[in-house]
PDB file of C-alpha atoms in Angstrom:
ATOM      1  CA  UNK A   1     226.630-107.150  40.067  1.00  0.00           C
ATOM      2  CA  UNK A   2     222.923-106.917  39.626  1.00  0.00           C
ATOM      3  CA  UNK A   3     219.754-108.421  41.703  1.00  0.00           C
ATOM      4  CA  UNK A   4     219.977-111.806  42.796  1.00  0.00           C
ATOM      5  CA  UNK A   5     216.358-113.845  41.734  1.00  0.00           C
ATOM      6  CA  UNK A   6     215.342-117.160  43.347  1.00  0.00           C
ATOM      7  CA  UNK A   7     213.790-119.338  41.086  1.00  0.00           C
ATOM      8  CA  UNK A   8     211.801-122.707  42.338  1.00  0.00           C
ATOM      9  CA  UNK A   9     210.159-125.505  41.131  1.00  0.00           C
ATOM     10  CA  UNK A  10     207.728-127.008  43.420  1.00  0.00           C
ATOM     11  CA  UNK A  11     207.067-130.421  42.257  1.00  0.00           C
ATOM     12  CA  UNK A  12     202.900-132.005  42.527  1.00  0.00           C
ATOM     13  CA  UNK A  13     200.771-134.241  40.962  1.00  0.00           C
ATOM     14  CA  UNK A  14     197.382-133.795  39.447  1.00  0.00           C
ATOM     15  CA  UNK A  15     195.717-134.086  42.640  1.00  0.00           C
ATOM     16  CA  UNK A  16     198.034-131.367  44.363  1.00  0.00           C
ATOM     17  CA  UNK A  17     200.348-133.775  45.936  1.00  0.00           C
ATOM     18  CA  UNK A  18     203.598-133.272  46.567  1.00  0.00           C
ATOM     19  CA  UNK A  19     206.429-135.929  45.131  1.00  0.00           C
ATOM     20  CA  UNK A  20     209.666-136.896  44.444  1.00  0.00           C
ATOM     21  CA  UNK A  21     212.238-136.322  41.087  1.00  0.00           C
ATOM     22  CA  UNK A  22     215.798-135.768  40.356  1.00  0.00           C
ATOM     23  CA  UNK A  23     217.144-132.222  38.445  1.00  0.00           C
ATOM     24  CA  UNK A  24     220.115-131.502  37.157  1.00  0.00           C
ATOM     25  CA  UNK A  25     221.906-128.384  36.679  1.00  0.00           C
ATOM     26  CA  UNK A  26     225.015-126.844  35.626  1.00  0.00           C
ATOM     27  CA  UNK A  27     226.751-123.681  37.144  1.00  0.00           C
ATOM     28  CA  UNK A  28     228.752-121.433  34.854  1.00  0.00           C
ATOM     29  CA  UNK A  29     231.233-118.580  35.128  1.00  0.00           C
ATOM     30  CA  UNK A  30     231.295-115.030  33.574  1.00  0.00           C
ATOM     31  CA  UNK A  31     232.092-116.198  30.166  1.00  0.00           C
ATOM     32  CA  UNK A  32     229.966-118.712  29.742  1.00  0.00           C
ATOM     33  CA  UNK A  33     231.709-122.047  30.293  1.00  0.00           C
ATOM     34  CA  UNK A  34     230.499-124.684  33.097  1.00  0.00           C
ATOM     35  CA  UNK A  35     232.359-124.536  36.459  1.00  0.00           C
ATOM     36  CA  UNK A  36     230.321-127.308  37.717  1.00  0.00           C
ATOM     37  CA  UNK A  37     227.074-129.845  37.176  1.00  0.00           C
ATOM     38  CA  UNK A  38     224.861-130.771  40.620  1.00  0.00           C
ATOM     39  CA  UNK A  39     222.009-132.712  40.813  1.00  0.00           C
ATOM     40  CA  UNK A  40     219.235-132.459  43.503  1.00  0.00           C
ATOM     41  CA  UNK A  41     216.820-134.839  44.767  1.00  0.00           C
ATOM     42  CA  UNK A  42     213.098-133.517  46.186  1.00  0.00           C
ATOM     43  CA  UNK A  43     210.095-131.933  46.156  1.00  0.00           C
ATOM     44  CA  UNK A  44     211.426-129.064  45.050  1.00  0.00           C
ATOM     45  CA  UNK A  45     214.651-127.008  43.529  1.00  0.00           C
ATOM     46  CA  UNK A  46     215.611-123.757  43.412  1.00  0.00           C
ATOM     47  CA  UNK A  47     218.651-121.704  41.450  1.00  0.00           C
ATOM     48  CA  UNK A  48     219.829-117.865  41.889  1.00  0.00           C
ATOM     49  CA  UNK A  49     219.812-115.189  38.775  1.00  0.00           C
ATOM     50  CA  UNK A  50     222.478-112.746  39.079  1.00  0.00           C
ATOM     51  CA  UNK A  51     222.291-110.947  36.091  1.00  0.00           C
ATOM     52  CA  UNK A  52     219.624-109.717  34.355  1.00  0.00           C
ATOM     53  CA  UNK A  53     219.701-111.935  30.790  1.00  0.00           C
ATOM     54  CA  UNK A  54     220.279-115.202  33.085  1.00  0.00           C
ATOM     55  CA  UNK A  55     218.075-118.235  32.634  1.00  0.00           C
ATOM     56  CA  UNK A  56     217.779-121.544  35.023  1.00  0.00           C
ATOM     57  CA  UNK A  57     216.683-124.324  33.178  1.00  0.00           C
ATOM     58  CA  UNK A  58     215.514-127.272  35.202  1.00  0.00           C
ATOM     59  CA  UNK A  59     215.790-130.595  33.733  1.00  0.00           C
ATOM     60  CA  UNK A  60     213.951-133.099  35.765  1.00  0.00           C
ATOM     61  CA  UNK A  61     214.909-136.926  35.457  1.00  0.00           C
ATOM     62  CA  UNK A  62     212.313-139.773  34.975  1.00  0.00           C
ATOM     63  CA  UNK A  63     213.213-142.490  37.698  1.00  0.00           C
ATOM     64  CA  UNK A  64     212.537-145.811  35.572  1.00  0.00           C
ATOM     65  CA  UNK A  65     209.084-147.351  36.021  1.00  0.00           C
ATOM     66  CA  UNK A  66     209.030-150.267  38.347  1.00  0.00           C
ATOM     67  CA  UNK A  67     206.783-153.187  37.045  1.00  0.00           C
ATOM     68  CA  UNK A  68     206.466-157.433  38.187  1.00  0.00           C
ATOM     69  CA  UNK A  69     205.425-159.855  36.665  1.00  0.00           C
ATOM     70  CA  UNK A  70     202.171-161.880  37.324  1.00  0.00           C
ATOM     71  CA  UNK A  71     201.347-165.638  36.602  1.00  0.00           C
ATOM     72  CA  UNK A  72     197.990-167.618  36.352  1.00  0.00           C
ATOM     73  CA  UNK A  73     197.756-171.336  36.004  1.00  0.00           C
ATOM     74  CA  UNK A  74     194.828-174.204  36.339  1.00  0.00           C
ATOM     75  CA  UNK A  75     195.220-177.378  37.846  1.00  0.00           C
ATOM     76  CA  UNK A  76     193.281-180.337  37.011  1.00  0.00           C
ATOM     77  CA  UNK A  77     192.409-183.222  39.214  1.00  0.00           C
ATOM     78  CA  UNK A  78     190.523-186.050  37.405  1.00  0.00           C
ATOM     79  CA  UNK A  79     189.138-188.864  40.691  1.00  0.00           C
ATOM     80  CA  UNK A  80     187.833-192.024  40.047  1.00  0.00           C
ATOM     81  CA  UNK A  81     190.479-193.377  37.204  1.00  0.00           C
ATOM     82  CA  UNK A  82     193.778-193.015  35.915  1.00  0.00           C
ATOM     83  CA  UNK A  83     194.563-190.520  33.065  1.00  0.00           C
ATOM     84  CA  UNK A  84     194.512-191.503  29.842  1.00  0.00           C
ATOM     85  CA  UNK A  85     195.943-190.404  26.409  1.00  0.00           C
ATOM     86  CA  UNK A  86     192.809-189.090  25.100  1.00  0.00           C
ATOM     87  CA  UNK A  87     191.922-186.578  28.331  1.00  0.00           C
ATOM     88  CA  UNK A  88     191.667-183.548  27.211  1.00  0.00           C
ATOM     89  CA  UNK A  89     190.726-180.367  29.653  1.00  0.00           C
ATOM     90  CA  UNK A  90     190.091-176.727  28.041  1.00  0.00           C
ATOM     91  CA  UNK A  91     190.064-173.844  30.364  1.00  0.00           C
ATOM     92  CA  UNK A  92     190.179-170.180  29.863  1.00  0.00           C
ATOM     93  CA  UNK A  93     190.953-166.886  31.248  1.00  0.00           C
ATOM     94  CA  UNK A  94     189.246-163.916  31.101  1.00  0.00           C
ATOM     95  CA  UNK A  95     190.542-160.626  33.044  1.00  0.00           C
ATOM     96  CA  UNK A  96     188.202-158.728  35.258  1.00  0.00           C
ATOM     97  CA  UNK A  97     188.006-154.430  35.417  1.00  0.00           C
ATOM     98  CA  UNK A  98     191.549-153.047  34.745  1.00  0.00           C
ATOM     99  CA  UNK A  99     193.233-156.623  35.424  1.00  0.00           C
ATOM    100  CA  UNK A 100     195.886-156.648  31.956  1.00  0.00           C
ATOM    101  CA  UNK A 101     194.877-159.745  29.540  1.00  0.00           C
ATOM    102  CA  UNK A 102     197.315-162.721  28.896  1.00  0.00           C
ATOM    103  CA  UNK A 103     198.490-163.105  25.602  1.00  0.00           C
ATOM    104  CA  UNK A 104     197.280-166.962  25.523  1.00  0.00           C
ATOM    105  CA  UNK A 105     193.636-167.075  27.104  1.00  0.00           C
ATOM    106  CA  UNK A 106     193.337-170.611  26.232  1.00  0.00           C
ATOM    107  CA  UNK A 107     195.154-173.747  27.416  1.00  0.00           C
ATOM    108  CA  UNK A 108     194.967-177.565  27.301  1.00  0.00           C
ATOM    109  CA  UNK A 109     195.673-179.940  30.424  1.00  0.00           C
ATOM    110  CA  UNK A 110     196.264-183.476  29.419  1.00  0.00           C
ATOM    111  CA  UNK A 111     198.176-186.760  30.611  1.00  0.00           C
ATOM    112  CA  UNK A 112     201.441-184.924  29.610  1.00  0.00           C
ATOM    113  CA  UNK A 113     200.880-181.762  31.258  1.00  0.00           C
ATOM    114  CA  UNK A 114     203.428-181.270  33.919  1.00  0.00           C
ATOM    115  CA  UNK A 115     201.733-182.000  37.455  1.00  0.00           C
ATOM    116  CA  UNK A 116     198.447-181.939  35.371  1.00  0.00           C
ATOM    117  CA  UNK A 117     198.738-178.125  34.772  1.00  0.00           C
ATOM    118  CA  UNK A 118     199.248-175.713  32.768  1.00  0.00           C
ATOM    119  CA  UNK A 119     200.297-171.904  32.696  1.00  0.00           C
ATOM    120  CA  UNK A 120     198.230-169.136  30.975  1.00  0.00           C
ATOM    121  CA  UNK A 121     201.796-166.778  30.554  1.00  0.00           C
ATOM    122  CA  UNK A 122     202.973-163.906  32.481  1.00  0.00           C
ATOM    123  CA  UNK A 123     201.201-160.377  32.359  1.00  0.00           C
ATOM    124  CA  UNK A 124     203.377-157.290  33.522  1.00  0.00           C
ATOM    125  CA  UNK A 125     202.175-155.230  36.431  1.00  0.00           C
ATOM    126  CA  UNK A 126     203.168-151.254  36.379  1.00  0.00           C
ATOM    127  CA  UNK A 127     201.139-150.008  39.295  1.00  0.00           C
ATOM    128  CA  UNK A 128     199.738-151.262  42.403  1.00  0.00           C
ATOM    129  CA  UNK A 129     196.393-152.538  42.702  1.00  0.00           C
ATOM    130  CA  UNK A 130     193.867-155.479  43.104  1.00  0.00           C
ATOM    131  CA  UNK A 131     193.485-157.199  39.800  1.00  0.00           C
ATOM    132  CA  UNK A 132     191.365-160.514  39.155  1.00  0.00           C
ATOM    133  CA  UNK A 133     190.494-162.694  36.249  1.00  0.00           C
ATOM    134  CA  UNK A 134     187.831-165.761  36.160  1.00  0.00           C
ATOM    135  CA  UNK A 135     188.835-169.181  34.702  1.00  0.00           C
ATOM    136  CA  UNK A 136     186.357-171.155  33.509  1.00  0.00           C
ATOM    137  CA  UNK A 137     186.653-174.795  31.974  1.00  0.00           C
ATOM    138  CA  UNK A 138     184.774-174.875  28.497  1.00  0.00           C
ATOM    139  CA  UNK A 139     185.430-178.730  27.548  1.00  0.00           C
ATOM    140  CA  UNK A 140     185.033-177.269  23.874  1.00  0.00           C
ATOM    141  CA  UNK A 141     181.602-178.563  24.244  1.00  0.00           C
ATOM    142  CA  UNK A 142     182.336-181.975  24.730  1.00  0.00           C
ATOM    143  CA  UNK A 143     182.523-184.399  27.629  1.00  0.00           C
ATOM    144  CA  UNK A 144     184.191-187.729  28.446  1.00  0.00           C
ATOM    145  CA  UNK A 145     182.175-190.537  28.812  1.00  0.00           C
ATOM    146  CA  UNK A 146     181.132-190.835  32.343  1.00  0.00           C
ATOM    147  CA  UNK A 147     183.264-187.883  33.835  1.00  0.00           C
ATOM    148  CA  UNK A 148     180.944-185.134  35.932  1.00  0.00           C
ATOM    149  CA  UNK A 149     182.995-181.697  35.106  1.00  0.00           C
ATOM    150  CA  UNK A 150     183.676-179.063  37.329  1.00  0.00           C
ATOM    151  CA  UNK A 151     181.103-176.050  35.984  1.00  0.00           C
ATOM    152  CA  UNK A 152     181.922-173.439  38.499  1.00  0.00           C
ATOM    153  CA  UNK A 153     184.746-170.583  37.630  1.00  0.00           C
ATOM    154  CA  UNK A 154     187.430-169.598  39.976  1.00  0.00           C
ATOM    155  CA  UNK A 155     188.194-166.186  40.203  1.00  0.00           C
ATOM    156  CA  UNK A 156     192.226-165.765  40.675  1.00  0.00           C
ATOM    157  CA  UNK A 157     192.998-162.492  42.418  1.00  0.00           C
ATOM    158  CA  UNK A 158     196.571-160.966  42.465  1.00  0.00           C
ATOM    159  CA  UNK A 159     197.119-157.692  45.163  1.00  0.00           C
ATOM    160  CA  UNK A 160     200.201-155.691  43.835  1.00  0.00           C
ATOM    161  CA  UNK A 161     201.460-153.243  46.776  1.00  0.00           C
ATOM    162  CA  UNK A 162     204.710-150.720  46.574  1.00  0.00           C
ATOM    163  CA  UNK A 163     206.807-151.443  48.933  1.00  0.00           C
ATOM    164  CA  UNK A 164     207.902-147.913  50.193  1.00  0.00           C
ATOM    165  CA  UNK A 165     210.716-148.615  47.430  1.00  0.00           C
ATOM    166  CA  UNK A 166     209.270-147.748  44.349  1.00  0.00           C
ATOM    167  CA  UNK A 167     209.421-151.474  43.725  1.00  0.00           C
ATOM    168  CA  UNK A 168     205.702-153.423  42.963  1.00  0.00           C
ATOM    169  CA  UNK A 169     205.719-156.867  45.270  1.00  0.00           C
ATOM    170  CA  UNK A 170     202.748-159.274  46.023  1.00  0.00           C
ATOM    171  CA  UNK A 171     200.828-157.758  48.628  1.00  0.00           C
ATOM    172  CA  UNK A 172     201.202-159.780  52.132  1.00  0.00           C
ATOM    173  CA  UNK A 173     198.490-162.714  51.809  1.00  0.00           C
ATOM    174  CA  UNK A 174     198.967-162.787  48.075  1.00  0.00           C
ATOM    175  CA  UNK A 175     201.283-164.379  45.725  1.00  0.00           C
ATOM    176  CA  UNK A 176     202.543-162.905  42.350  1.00  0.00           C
ATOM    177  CA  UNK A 177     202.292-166.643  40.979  1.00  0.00           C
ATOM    178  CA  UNK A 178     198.263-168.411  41.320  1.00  0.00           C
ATOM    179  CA  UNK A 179     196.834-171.564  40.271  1.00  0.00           C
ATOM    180  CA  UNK A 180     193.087-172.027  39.663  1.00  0.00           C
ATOM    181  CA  UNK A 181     192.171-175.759  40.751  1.00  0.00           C
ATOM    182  CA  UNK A 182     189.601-177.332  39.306  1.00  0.00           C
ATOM    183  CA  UNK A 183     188.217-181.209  40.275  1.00  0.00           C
ATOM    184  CA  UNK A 184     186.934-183.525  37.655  1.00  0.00           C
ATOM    185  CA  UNK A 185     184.951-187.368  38.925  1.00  0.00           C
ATOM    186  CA  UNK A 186     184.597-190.161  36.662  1.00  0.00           C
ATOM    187  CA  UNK A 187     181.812-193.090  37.650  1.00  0.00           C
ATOM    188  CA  UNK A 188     181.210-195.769  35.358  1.00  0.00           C
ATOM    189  CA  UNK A 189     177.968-195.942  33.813  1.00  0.00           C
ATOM    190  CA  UNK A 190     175.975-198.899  32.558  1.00  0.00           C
ATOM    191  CA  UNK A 191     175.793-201.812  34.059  1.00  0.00           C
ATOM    192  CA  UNK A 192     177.746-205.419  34.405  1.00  0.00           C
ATOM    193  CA  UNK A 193     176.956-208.672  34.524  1.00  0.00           C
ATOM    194  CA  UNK A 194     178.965-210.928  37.268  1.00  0.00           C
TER     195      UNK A 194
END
């Protein structure tokens, strides 16, 4: 009945490494019609031409992309007084390298802020990796009366591992959620007469 072929497909990446994907194939009879549909799993996959005008066609499956999600927020701590209506705390965010940008760079913390914090968003991770952004607190300029303001940045770092899963987790000693803390100290100023 003719020579038998093996065909294979040897599955790498750019770098020459070996991986995994899915093919599926069908397996017909002398007249043309499909006796049966398999689908292999692996590095590689291989099919057998019996007659000459044969063809194999591999058709490899995408597995879907796993992402997480990441989340940034700032905390504010204001010593020396109560809150009051009119505090008002700017702070921004600013990704570092390859780390993906949040959609809102810029939010308020105030009296009515939750737990005196607020959340930047969520940004969506589709690779492992280190990523970091610094988040400074800009006071648009202006200061309270008598409050000292916390001038240095914090840089919040996320560390996105694969789990052997194809699933993206927070790396052990990380967290996919962070909160940038920042410490303000009011002191009256002037003096009083008693």
């Amino acid at each position: 009945k003719g020579t038998k072929y093996k065909v294979e497909e040897i599955l790498t990446d750019e770098q020459g490494a070996k991986f995994t994907t899915t093919v599926s194939y069908s397996v017909y009879d002398e007249d043309g019609t499909v006796t049966e549909t398999k689908t292999e799993s692996g590095t590689s996959h291989s099919g057998t031409l019996i007659q000459d005008d044969e063809v194999i066609v591999f058709t490899n499956k995408a597995e879907e992309e796993s992402t997480a999600e990441g989340e940034v927020k700032v905390q504010k701590t204001l010593n020396g007084r109560e809150w009051t209506a009119d505090d008002s705390f700017e702070f921004t965010i600013t990704p570092v390298g390859d780390a993906p940008a949040f959609t809102t760079n810029t939010v308020t913390v105030t009296r009515d802020s939750t737990d005196y914090t607020e959340s930047f968003g969520k940004v969506t991770f589709t690779k492992a990796g280190t990523y970091k952004w610094t988040v400074s607190e800009t006071h648009k300029g202006e200061t309270i009366k008598g409050v000292t303001y916390d001038s240095e940045d914090r840089t919040v770092t996320i560390v996105v591992k694969d789990d052997g899963n194809g699933n993206l987790t927070a790396d052990t000693g990380s967290a996919l959620v962070q909160t940038a803390e920042f410490t303000n100290t009011y002191k009256a100023e002037g003096t009083a007469e008693l």
